[in-house]
C-alpha positions as a printed NumPy array, in Angstrom:
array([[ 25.839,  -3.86 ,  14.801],
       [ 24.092,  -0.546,  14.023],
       [ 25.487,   0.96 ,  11.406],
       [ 24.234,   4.983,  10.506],
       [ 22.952,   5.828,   7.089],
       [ 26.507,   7.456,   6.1  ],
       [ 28.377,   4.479,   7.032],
       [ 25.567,   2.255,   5.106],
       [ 26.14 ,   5.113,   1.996],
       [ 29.811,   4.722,   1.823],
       [ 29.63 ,   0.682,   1.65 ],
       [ 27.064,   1.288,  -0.809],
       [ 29.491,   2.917,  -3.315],
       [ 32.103,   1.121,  -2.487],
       [ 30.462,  -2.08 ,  -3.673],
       [ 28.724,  -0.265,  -6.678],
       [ 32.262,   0.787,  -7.524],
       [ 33.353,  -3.269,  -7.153],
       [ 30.855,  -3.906,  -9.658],
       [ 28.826,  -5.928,  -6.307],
       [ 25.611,  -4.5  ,  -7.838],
       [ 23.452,  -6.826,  -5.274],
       [ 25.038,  -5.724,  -2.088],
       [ 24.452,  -2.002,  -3.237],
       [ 20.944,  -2.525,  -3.489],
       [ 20.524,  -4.488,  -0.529],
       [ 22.628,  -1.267,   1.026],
       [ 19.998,   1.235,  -0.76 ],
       [ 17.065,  -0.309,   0.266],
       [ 18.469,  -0.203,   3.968],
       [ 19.259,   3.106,   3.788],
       [ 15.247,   3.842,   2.597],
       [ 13.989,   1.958,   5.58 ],
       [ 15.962,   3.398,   7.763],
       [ 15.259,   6.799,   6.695],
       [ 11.351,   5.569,   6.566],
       [ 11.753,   4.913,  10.241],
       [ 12.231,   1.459,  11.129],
       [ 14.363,   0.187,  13.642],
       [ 17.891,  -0.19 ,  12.906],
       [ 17.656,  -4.049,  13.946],
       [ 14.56 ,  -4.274,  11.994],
       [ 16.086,  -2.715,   9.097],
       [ 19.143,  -5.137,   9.232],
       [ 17.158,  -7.761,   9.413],
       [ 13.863,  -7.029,   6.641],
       [ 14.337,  -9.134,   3.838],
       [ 14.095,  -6.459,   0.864],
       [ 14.329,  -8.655,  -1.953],
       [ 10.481,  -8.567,  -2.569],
       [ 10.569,  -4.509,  -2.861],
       [ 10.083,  -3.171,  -6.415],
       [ 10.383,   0.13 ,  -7.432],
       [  7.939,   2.193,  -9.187],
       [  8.263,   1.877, -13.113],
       [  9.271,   5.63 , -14.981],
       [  6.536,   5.152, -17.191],
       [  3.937,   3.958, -14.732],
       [  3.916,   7.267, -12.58 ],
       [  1.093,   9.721, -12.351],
       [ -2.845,   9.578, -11.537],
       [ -4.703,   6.672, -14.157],
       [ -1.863,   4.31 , -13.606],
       [ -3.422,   1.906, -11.063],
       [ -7.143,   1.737, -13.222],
       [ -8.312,  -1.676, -14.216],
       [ -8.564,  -2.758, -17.456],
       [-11.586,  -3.841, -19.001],
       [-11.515,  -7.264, -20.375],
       [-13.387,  -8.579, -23.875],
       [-15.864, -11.866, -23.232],
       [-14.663, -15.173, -24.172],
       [-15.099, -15.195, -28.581],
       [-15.504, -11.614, -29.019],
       [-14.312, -10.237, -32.208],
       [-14.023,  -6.664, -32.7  ],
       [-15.895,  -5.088, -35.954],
       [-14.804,  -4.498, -39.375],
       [-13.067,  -1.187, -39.588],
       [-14.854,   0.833, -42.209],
       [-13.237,   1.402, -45.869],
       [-12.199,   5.057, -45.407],
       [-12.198,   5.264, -49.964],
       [-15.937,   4.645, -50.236],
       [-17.617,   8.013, -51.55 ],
       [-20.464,   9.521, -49.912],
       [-23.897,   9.319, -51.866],
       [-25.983,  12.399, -52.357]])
């Protein structure tokens, strides 16, 4: 059965509004590949449980750098004491 993106939509909120939380989302992420593209079957059939959704605070260029990594024992150095007067 190949059901349209309204018809998908409607269930959707119907089971949001039943509290069914799960069956919305599997709804919503039918409704994106379908509107990606993909087959209806396809669609139906894709196991979207493995999809994850980009984080709010994640977004924006510098997100997806690597981070640089101490050695193994590396201590970092005594902060200065910021109430030690300058000599002239």
């Amino acid at each position: 059965m190949t059901d349209t993106i309204e018809t998908l939509r409607a269930r959707m909120e119907t089971a949001a509004a039943a509290m069914d939380f799960e069956t919305a989302s599997r709804l919503r992420d039918r409704i994106t590949l379908l509107r990606g593209g993909a087959d209806p079957k396809a669609a139906q059939a894709a196991d979207t449980a493995g999809l994850t959704r980009q984080a709010p605070g994640a977004m924006g260029l510098g997100t997806s750098r690597q981070r640089v990594e101490p050695p193994a024992g590396w201590k970092p150095p005594a902060k200065p004491d910021l109430m030690v007067t300058r000599k002239r």
